mmCIF file of C-alpha atoms in Angstrom:
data_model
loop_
_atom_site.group_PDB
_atom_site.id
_atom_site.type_symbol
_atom_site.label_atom_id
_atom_site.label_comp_id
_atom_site.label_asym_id
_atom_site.label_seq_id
_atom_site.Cartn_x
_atom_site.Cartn_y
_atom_site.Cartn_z
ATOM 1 C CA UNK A 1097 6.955 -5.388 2.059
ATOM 2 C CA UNK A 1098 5.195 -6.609 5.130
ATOM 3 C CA UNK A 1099 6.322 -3.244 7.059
ATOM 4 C CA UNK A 1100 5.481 -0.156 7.383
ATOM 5 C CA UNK A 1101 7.862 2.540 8.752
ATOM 6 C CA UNK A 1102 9.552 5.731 8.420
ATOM 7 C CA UNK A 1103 12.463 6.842 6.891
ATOM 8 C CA UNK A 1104 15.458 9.233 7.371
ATOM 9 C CA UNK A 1105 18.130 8.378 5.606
ATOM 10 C CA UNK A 1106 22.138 8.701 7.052
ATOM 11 C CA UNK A 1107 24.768 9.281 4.695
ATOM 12 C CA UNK A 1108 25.086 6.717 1.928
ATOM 13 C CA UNK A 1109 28.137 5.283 2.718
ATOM 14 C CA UNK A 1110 26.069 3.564 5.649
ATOM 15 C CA UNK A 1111 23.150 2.451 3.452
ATOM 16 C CA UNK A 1112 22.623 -0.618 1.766
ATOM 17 C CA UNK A 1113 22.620 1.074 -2.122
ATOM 18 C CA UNK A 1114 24.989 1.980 -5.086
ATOM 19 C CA UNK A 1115 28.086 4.389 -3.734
ATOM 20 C CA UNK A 1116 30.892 5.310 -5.946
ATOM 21 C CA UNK A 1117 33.022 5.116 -2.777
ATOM 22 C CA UNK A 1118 31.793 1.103 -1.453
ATOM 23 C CA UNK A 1119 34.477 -1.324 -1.486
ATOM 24 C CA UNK A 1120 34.412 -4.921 -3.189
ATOM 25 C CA UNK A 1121 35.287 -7.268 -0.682
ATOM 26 C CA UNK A 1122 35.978 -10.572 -2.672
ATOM 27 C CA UNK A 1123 33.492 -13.424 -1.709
ATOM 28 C CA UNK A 1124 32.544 -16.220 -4.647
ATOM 29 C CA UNK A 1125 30.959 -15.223 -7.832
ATOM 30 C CA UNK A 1126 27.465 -15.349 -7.863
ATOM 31 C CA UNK A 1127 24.381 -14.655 -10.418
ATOM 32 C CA UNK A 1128 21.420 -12.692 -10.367
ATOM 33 C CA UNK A 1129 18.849 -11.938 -12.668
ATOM 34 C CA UNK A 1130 15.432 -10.740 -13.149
ATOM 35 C CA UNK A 1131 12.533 -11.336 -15.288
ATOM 36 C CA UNK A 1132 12.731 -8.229 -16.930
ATOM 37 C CA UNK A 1133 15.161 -6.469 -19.251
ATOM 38 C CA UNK A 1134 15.567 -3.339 -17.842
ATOM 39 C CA UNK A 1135 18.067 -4.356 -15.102
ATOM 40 C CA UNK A 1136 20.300 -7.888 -15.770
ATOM 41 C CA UNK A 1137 23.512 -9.026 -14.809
ATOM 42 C CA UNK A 1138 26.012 -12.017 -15.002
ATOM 43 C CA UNK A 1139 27.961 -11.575 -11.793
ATOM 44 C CA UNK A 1140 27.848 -9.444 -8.915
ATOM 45 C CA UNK A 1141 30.781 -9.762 -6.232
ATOM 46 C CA UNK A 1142 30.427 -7.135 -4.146
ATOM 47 C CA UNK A 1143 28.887 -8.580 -0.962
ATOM 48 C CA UNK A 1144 27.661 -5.552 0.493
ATOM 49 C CA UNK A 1145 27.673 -2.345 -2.305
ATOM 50 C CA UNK A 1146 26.639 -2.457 -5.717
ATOM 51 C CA UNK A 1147 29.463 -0.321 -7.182
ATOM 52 C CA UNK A 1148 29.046 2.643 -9.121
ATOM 53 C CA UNK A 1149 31.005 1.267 -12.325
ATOM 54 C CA UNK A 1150 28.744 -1.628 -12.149
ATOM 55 C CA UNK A 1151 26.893 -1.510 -15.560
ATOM 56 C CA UNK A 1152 23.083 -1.650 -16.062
ATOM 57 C CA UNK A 1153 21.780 -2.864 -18.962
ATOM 58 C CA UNK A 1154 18.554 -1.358 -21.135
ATOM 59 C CA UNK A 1155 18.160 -3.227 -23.920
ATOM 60 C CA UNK A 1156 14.877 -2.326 -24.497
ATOM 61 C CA UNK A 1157 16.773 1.493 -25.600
ATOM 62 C CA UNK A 1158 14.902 3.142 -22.637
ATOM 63 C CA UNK A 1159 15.402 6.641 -21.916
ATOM 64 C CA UNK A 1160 15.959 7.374 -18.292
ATOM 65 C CA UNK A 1161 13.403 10.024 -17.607
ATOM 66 C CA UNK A 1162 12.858 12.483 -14.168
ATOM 67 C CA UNK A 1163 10.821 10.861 -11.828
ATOM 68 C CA UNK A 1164 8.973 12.900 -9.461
ATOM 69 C CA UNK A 1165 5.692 12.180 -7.074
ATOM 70 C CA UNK A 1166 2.364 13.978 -8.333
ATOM 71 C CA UNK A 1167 0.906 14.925 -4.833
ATOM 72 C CA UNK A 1168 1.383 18.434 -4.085
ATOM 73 C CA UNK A 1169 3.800 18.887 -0.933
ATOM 74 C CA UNK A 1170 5.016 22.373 1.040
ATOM 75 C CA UNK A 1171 8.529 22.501 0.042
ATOM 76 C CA UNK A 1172 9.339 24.814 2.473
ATOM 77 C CA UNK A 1173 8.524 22.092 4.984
ATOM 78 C CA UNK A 1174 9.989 18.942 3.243
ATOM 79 C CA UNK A 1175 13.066 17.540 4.505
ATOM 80 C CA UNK A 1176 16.202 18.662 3.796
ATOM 81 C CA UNK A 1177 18.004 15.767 1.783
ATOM 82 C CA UNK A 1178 21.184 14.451 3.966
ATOM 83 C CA UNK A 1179 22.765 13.412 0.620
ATOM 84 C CA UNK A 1180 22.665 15.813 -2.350
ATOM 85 C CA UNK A 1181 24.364 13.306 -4.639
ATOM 86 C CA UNK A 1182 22.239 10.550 -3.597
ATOM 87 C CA UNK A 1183 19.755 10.584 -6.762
ATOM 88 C CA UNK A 1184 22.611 10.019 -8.755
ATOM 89 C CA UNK A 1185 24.758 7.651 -7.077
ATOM 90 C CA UNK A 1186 22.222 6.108 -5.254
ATOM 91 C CA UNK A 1187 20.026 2.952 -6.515
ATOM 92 C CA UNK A 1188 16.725 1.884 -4.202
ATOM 93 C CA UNK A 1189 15.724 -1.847 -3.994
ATOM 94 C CA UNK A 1190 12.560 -2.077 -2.110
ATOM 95 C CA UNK A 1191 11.458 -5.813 -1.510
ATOM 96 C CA UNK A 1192 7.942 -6.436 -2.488
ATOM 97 C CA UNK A 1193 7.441 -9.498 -0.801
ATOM 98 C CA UNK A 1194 6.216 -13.068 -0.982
ATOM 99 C CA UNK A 1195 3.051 -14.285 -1.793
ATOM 100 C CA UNK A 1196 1.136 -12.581 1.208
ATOM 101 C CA UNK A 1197 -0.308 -16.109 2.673
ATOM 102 C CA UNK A 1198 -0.978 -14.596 5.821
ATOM 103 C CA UNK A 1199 -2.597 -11.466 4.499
ATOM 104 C CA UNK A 1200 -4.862 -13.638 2.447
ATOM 105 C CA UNK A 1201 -7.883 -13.018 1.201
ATOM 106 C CA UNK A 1202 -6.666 -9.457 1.141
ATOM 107 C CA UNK A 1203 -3.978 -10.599 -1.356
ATOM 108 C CA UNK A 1204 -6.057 -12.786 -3.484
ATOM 109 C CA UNK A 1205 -6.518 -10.544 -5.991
ATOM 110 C CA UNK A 1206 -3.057 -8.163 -5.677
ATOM 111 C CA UNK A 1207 0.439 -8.096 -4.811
ATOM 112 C CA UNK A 1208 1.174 -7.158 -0.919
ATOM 113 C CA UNK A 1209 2.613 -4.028 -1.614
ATOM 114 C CA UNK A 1210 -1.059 -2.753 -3.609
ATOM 115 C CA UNK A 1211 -2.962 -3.677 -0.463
ATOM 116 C CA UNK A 1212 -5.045 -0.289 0.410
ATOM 117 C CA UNK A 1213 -3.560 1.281 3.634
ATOM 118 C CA UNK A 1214 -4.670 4.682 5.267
ATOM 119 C CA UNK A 1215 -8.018 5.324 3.479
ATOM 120 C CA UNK A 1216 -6.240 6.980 0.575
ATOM 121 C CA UNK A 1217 -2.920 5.276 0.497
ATOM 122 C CA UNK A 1218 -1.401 1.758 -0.777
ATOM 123 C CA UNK A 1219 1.459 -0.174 1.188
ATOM 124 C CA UNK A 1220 3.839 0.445 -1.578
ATOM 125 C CA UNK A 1221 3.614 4.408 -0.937
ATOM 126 C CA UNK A 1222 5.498 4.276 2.662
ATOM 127 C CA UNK A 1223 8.650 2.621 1.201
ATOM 128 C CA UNK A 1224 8.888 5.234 -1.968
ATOM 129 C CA UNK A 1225 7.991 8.200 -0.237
ATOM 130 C CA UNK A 1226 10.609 6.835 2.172
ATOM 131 C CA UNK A 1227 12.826 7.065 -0.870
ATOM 132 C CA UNK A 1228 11.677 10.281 -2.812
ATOM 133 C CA UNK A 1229 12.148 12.167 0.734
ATOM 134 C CA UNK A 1230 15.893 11.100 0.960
ATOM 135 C CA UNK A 1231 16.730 12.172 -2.356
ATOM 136 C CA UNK A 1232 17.307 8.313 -3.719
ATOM 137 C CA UNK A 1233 14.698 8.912 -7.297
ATOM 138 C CA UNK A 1234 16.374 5.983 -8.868
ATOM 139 C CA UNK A 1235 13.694 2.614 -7.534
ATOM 140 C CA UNK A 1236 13.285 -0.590 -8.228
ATOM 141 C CA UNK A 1237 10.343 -2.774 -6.751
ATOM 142 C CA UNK A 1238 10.817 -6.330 -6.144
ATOM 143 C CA UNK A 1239 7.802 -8.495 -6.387
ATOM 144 C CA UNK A 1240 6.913 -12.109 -7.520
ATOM 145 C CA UNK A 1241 3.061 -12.362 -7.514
ATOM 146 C CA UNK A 1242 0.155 -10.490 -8.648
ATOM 147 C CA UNK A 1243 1.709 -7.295 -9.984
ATOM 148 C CA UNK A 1244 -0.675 -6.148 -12.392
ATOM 149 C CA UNK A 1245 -2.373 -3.568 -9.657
ATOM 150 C CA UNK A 1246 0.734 -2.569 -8.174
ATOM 151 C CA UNK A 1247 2.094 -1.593 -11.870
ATOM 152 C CA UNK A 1248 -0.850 0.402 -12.919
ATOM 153 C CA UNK A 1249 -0.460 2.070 -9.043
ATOM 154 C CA UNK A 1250 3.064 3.184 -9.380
ATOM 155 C CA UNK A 1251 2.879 4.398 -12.991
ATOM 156 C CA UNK A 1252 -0.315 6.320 -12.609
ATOM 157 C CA UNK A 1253 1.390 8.108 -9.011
ATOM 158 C CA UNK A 1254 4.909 9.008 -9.544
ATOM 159 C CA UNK A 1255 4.745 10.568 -12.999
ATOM 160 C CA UNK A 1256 7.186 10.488 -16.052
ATOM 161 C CA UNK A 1257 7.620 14.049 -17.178
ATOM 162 C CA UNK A 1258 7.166 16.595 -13.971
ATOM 163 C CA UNK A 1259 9.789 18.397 -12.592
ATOM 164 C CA UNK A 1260 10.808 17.929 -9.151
ATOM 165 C CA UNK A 1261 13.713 15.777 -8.680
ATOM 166 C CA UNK A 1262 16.493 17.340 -10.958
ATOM 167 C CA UNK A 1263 18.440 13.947 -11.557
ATOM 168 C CA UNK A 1264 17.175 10.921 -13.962
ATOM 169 C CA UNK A 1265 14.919 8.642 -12.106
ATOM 170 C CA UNK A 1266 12.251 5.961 -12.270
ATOM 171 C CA UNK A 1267 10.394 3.892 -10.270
ATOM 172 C CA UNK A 1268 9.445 0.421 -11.795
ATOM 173 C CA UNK A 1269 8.297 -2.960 -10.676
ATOM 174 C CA UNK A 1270 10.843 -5.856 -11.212
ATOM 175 C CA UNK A 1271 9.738 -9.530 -10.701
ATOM 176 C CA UNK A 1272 12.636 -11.240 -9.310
ATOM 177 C CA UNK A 1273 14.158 -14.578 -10.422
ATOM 178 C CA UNK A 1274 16.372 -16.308 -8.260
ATOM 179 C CA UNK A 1275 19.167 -18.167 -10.553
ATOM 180 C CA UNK A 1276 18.733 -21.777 -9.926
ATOM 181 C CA UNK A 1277 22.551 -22.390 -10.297
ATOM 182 C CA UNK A 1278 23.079 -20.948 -6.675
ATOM 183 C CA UNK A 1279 20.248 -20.854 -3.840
ATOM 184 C CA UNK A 1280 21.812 -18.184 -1.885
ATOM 185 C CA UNK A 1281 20.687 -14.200 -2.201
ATOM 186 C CA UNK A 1282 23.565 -11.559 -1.915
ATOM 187 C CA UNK A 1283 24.582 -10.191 1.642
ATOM 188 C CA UNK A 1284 23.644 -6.319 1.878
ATOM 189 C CA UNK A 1285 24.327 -3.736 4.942
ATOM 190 C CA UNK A 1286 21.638 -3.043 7.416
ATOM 191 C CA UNK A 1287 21.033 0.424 8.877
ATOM 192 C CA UNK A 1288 19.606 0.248 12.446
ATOM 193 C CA UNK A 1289 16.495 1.654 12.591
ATOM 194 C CA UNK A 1290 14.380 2.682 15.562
ATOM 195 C CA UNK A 1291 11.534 4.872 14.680
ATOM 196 C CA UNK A 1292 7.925 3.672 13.711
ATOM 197 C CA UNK A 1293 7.711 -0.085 12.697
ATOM 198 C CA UNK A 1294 5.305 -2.650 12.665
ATOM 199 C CA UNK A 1295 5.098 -6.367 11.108
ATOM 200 C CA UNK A 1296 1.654 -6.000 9.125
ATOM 201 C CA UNK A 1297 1.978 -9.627 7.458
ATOM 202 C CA UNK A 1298 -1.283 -10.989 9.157
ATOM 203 C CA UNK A 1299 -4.861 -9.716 9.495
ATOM 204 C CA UNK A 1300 -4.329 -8.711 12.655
ATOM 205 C CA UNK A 1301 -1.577 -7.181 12.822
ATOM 206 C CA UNK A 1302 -2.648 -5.226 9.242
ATOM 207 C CA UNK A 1303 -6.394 -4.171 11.115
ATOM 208 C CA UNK A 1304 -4.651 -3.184 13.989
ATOM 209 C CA UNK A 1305 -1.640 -0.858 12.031
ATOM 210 C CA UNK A 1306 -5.060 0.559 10.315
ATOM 211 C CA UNK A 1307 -7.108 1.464 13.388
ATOM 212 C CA UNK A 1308 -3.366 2.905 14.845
ATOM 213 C CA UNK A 1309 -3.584 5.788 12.906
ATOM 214 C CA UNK A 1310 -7.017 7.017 14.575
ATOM 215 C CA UNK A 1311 -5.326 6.433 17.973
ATOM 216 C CA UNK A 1312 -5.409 9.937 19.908
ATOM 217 C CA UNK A 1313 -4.081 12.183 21.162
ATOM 218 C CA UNK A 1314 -0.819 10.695 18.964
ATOM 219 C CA UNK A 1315 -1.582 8.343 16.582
ATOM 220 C CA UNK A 1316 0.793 5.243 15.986
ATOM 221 C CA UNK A 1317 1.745 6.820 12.598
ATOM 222 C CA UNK A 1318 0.708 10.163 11.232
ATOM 223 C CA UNK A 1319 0.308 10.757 7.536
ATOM 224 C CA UNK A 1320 0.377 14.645 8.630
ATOM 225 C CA UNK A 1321 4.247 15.041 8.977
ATOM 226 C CA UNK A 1322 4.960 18.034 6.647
ATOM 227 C CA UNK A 1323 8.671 17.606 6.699
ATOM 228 C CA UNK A 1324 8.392 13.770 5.182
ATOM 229 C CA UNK A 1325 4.837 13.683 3.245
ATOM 230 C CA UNK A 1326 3.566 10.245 2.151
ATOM 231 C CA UNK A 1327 2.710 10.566 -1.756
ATOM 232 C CA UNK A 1328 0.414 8.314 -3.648
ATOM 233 C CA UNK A 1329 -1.835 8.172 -6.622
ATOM 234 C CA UNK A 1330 -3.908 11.507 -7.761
ATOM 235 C CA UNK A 1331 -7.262 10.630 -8.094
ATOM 236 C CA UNK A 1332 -8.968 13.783 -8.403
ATOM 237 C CA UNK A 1333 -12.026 13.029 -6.322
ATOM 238 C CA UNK A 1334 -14.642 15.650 -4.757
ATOM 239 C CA UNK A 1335 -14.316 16.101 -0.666
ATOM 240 C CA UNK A 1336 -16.394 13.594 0.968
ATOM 241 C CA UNK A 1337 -19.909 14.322 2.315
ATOM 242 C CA UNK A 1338 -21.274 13.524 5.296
ATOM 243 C CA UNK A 1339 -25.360 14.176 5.613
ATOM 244 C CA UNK A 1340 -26.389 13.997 8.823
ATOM 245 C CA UNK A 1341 -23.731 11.429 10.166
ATOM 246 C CA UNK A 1342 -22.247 10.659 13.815
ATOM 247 C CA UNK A 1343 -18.365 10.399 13.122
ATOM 248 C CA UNK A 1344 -16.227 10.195 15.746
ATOM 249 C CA UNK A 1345 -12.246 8.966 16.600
ATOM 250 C CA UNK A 1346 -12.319 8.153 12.865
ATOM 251 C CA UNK A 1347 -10.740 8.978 9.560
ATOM 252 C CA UNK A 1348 -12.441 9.755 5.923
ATOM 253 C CA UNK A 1349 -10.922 9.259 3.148
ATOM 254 C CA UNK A 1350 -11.837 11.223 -0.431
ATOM 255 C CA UNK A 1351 -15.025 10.820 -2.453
ATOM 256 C CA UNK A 1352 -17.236 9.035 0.048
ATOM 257 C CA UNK A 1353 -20.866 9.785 0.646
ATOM 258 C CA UNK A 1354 -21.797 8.632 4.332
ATOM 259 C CA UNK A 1355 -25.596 9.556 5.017
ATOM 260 C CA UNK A 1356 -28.051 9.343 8.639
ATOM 261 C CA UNK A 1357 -25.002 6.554 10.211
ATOM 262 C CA UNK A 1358 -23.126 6.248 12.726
ATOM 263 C CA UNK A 1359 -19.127 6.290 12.493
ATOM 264 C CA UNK A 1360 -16.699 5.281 15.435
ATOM 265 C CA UNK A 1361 -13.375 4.411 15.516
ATOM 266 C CA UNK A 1362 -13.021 3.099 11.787
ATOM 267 C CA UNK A 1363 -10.705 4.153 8.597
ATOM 268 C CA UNK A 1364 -13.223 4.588 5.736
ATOM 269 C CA UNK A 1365 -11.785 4.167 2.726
ATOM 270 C CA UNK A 1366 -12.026 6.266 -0.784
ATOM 271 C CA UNK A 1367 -15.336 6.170 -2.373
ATOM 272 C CA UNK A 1368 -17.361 4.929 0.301
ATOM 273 C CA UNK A 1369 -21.115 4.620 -0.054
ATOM 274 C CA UNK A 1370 -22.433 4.382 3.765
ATOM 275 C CA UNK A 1371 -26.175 4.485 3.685
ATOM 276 C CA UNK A 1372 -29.074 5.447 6.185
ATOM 277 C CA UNK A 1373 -29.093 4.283 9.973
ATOM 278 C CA UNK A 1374 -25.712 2.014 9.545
ATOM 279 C CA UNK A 1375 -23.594 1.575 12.646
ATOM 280 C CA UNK A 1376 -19.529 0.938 11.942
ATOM 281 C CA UNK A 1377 -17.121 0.824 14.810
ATOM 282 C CA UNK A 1378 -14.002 -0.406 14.888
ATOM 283 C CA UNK A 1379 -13.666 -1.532 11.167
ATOM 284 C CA UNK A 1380 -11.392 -0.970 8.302
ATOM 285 C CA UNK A 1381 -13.281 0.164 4.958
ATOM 286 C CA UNK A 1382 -11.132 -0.387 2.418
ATOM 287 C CA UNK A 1383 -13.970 2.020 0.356
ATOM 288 C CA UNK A 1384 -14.587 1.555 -3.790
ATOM 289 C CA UNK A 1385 -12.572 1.882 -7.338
ATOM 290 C CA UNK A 1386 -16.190 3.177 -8.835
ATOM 291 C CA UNK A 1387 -19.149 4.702 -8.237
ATOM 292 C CA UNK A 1388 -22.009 3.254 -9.324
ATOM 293 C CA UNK A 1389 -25.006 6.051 -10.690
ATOM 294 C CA UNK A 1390 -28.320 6.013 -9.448
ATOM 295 C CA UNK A 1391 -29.758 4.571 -12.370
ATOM 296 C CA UNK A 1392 -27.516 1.764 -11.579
ATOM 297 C CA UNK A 1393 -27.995 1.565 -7.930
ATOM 298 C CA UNK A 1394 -31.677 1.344 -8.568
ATOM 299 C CA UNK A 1395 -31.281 -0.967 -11.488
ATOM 300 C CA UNK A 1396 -29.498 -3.285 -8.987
ATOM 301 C CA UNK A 1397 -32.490 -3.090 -6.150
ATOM 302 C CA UNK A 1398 -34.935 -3.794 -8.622
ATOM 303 C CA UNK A 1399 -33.656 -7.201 -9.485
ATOM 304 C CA UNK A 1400 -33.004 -7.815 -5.796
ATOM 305 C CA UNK A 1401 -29.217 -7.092 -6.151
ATOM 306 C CA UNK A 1402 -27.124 -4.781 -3.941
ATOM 307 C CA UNK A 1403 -25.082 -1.657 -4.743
ATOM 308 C CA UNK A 1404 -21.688 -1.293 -3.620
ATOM 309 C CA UNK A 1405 -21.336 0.145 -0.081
ATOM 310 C CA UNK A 1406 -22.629 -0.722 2.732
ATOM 311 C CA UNK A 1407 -26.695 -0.946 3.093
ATOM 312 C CA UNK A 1408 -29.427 0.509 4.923
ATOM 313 C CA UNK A 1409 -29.244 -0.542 8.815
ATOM 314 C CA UNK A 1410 -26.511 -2.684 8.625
ATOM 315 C CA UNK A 1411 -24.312 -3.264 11.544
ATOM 316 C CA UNK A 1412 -20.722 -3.763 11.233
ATOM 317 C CA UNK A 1413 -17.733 -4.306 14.265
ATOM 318 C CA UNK A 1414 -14.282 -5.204 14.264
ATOM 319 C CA UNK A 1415 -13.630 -6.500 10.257
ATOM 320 C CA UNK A 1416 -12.424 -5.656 7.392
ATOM 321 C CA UNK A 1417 -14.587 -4.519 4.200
ATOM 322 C CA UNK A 1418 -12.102 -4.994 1.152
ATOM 323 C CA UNK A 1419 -12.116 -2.928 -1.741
ATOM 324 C CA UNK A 1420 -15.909 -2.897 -4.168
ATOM 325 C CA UNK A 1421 -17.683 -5.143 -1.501
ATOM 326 C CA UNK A 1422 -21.602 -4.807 -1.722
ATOM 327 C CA UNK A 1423 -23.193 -5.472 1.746
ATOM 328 C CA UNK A 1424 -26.989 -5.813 1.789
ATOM 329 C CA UNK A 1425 -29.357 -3.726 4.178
ATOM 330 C CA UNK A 1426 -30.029 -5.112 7.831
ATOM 331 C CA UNK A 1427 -26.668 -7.379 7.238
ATOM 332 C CA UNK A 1428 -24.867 -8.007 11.358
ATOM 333 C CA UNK A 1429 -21.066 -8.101 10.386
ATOM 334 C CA UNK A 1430 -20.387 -8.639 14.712
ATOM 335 C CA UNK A 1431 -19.157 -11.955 15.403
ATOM 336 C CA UNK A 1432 -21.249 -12.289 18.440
ATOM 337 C CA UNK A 1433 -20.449 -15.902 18.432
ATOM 338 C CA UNK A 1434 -16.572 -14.711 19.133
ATOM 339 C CA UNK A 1435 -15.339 -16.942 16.169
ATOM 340 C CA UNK A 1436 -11.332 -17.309 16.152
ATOM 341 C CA UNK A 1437 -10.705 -18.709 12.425
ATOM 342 C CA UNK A 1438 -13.066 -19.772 9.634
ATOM 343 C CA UNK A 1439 -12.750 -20.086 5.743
ATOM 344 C CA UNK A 1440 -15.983 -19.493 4.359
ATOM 345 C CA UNK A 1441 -14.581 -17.818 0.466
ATOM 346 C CA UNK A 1442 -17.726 -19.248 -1.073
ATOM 347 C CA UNK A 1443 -19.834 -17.024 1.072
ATOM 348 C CA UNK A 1444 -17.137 -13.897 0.243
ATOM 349 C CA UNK A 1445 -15.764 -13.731 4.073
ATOM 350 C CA UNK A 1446 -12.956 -14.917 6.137
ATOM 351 C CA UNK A 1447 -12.706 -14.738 10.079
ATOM 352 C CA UNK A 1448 -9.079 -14.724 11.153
ATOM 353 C CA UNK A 1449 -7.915 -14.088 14.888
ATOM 354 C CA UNK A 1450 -11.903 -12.910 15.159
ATOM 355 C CA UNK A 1451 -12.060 -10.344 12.319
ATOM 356 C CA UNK A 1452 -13.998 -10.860 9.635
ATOM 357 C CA UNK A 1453 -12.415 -9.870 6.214
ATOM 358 C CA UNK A 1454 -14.897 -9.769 3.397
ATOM 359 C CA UNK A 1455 -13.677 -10.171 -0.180
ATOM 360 C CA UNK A 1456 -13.180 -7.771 -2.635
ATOM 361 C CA UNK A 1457 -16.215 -7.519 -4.982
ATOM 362 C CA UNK A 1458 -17.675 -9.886 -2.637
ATOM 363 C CA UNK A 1459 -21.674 -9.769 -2.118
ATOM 364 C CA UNK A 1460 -23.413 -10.185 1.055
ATOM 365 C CA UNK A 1461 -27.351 -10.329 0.993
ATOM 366 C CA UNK A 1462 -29.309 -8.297 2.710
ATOM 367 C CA UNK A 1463 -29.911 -10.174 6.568
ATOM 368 C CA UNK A 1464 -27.130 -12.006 6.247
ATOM 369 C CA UNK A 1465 -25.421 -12.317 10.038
ATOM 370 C CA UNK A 1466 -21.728 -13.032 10.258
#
C-alpha cells in the first residue's frame, strides 16, 4: 500500500481476482491462511486465479451484507462498469503493506494504509474507490501492523446497509499470516498499468505526492474526476473559515478555522486551527481528530500549555505537521540550518531528506526553532 494510483479496470479475465472462467494450471500444493476467520483455506493450486468453486469459509455465521461507499457521487457522471458481473464473480485483495519503516514516524501510531492523504482522505481510500468504481464490492485488506485505525476507518466509510451496489459485498481488514510450512507467496497476474503512479513509501516521496495535488494548472492527481470519485469517511463537518487569511496555490480541507495568516502552497488538513499572523508554505498539515472549546483552549494557556493547531506567529516551511500536533506561538519550523536526517522523537520531530515531520499529538513550546 505504498502507492497511490488510478484505476480502470479491463475485463476480468485479465485481472488478477476470482473468475468463474480462470484455469488451474497445476503447480505444488501450497497453504495459506489468515489470522482471521472470515476467509481460511487448506490449499490453493491455482497459480494465477482463485476459482470461482473455490469455497470461503464463515464460521463466525456472517451474513454477507451490500456494501456501498457513503460519500455522495453524480451517478450520471460515474464510470460505466466494464464488467457487470464483476461484484459477483469478482474478489479484491488489496495489499496493506509492511510495517511502513520508511514512512516512520508517520506510521508510529497506524497502519500505512490509515496515513492521512489529500486533506480529507486516507491512503486506503485510492485502492477501494479504485475497486467500488470497477464494480469489484467484494474487498479484502491485507495488513500486518497497527490496524486498529484503519478498521475503525473502513467500517465507519463504506457502510453496511445502503443501497448502491446491488450484489453482496464487504470490505474488511485481514491480517495476513504467512504458513511457516512453505516461505513462498502464490504467483498472481499483473495488469500493466500506465496512468498516475507514484512510490509514496518515504517522507519524501509521501510530502512530495501531497504538495502534487496543488500543482497547477494540472495537478499530479486530481480528486475532482467525476467519472471515478475517491470516497472516504463522512464526517459531517461545517465548511472551513478563513478570517482574514492570504491563501494561495493551496488546498483546505473541511472544518478548519485559519485566522489573520498567511497560506502558500500547503495541503491543510481537516480541522485545522491556524491562528493570527502564522506563515505556512510548502507544508503538509495533516489537520486534527478534535476540536478543542474555548474553555479548553484557554484552560490550556493558562497553565502555560498549548492548544492544538498551530500558534500565534509561528513560521512553518517545507514539513510535515501530523495529525493533533500542538505547536506553540513564535515556534520557526524552517530548517535554516539545511539539516538532511535527524531523530530527535523525544523532542516530537524527525528531519528526513530535510523535512521535518512532527509527531502526532506531539507538543512543541512556544519559541522553539527547528
Amino acid at each position: 500500500m505504498a502507492t497511490v494510483g488510478l484505476w480502470k479496470a479491463p475485463s476480468r479475465n485479465s485481472l488478477g481476482f476470482i473468475s468463474e472462467r480462470s484455469e488451474l494450471r497445476a503447480t505444488p500444493s501450497r497453504s495459506l491462511s489468515f489470522a482471521s476467520s472470515n476467509l481460511s483455506g487448506d490449499k490453493l493450486i491455482s497459480s494465477v486465479f482463485f476459482q470461482r468453486r473455490c469455497s470461503v469459509a464463515h464460521s463466525d455465521g456472517r451474513v454477507p451484507f451490500i456494501v456501498s461507499p457513503k460519500a455522495v457521487s453524480d451517478s450520471r457522471n460515474s464510470q460505466t462498469c466494464l464488467d457487470p458481473e464483476a461484484s459477483r464473480s469478482v474478489l479484491g485483495i488489496i495489499l496493506g503493506g509492511g510495517a511502513g519503516t520508511r514512512l516512520y514516524p508517520l506510521t508510529k501510531k497506524r497502519a500505512k494504509p490509515a496515513v492521512p492523504l489529500g486533506a480529507n482522505y486516507r491512503l486506503i481510500d485510492i485502492p477501494v474507490s479504485n475497486c467500488l468504481n470497477s464494480n469489484i464490492s467484494k474487498i479484502y485488506v491485507l495488513t500486518q501492523f497497527n490496524s486498529a485505525s484503519l478498521n475503525r476507518h473502513l467500517s465507519r466509510a463504506y457502510a453496511s446497509n445502503m443501497g448502491g451496489y446491488k450484489n453482496e459485498g464487504f470490505v474488511e481488514v485481514l491480517a495476513a499470516q504467512q504458513s511457516p510450512e512453505n516461505p513462498n507467496w502464490f504467483q498472481v497476474q499483473a495488469y500493466l498499468y500506465d496512468g498516475y503512479w507514484e512510490d509514496i513509501g518515504t517522507i519524501e516521496a509521501f510530502y512530495n505526492a501531497n504538495l502534487g495535488i496543488t500543482k497547477k494548472p494540472v495537478p499530479d492527481f486530481s480528486f475532482y474526476d467525476r467519472s471515478s470519485p475517491i470516497y472516504t469517511q463522512p464526517r459531517y463537518l461545517p465548511p472551513s473559515k478563513m478570517l482574514n487569511a492570504d491563501v494561495t496555490d493551496s488546498v483546505i480541507g473541511e472544518g478548519c478555522v485559519i485566522k489573520s495568516c498567511k497560506i502558500h502552497h500547503s495541503v491543510v488538513g481537516l480541522r485545522s486551527c491556524i491562528s493570527e499572523g502564522a506563515i505556512i508554505e510548502d507544508t503538509l498539515l495533516m489537520g486534527a481528530d478534535y476540536y478543542e472549546t474555548d474553555a479548553d483552549r484557554r484552560f490550556l494557556a493558562a497553565k502555560g500549555s498549548v492548544p492544538v493547531g498551530i500558534g500565534k506567529n509561528s513560521h512553518i516551511k517545507r514539513a510535515i505537521i501530523d495529525k493533533n500536533a500542538r505547536i506553540g506561538e513564535n515556534v520557526k519550523i524552517i530548517n535554516s540550518d539545511n539539516v538532511q536526517e535527524a531523530a530527535r522523537e523525544t523532542d516530537g520531530y524527525f528531519i528526513k531528506s530535510g523535512i521535518v515531520t512532527v509527531i502526532k499529538d506531539a507538543l512543541i513550546p512556544s519559541g522553539t526553532v527547528i
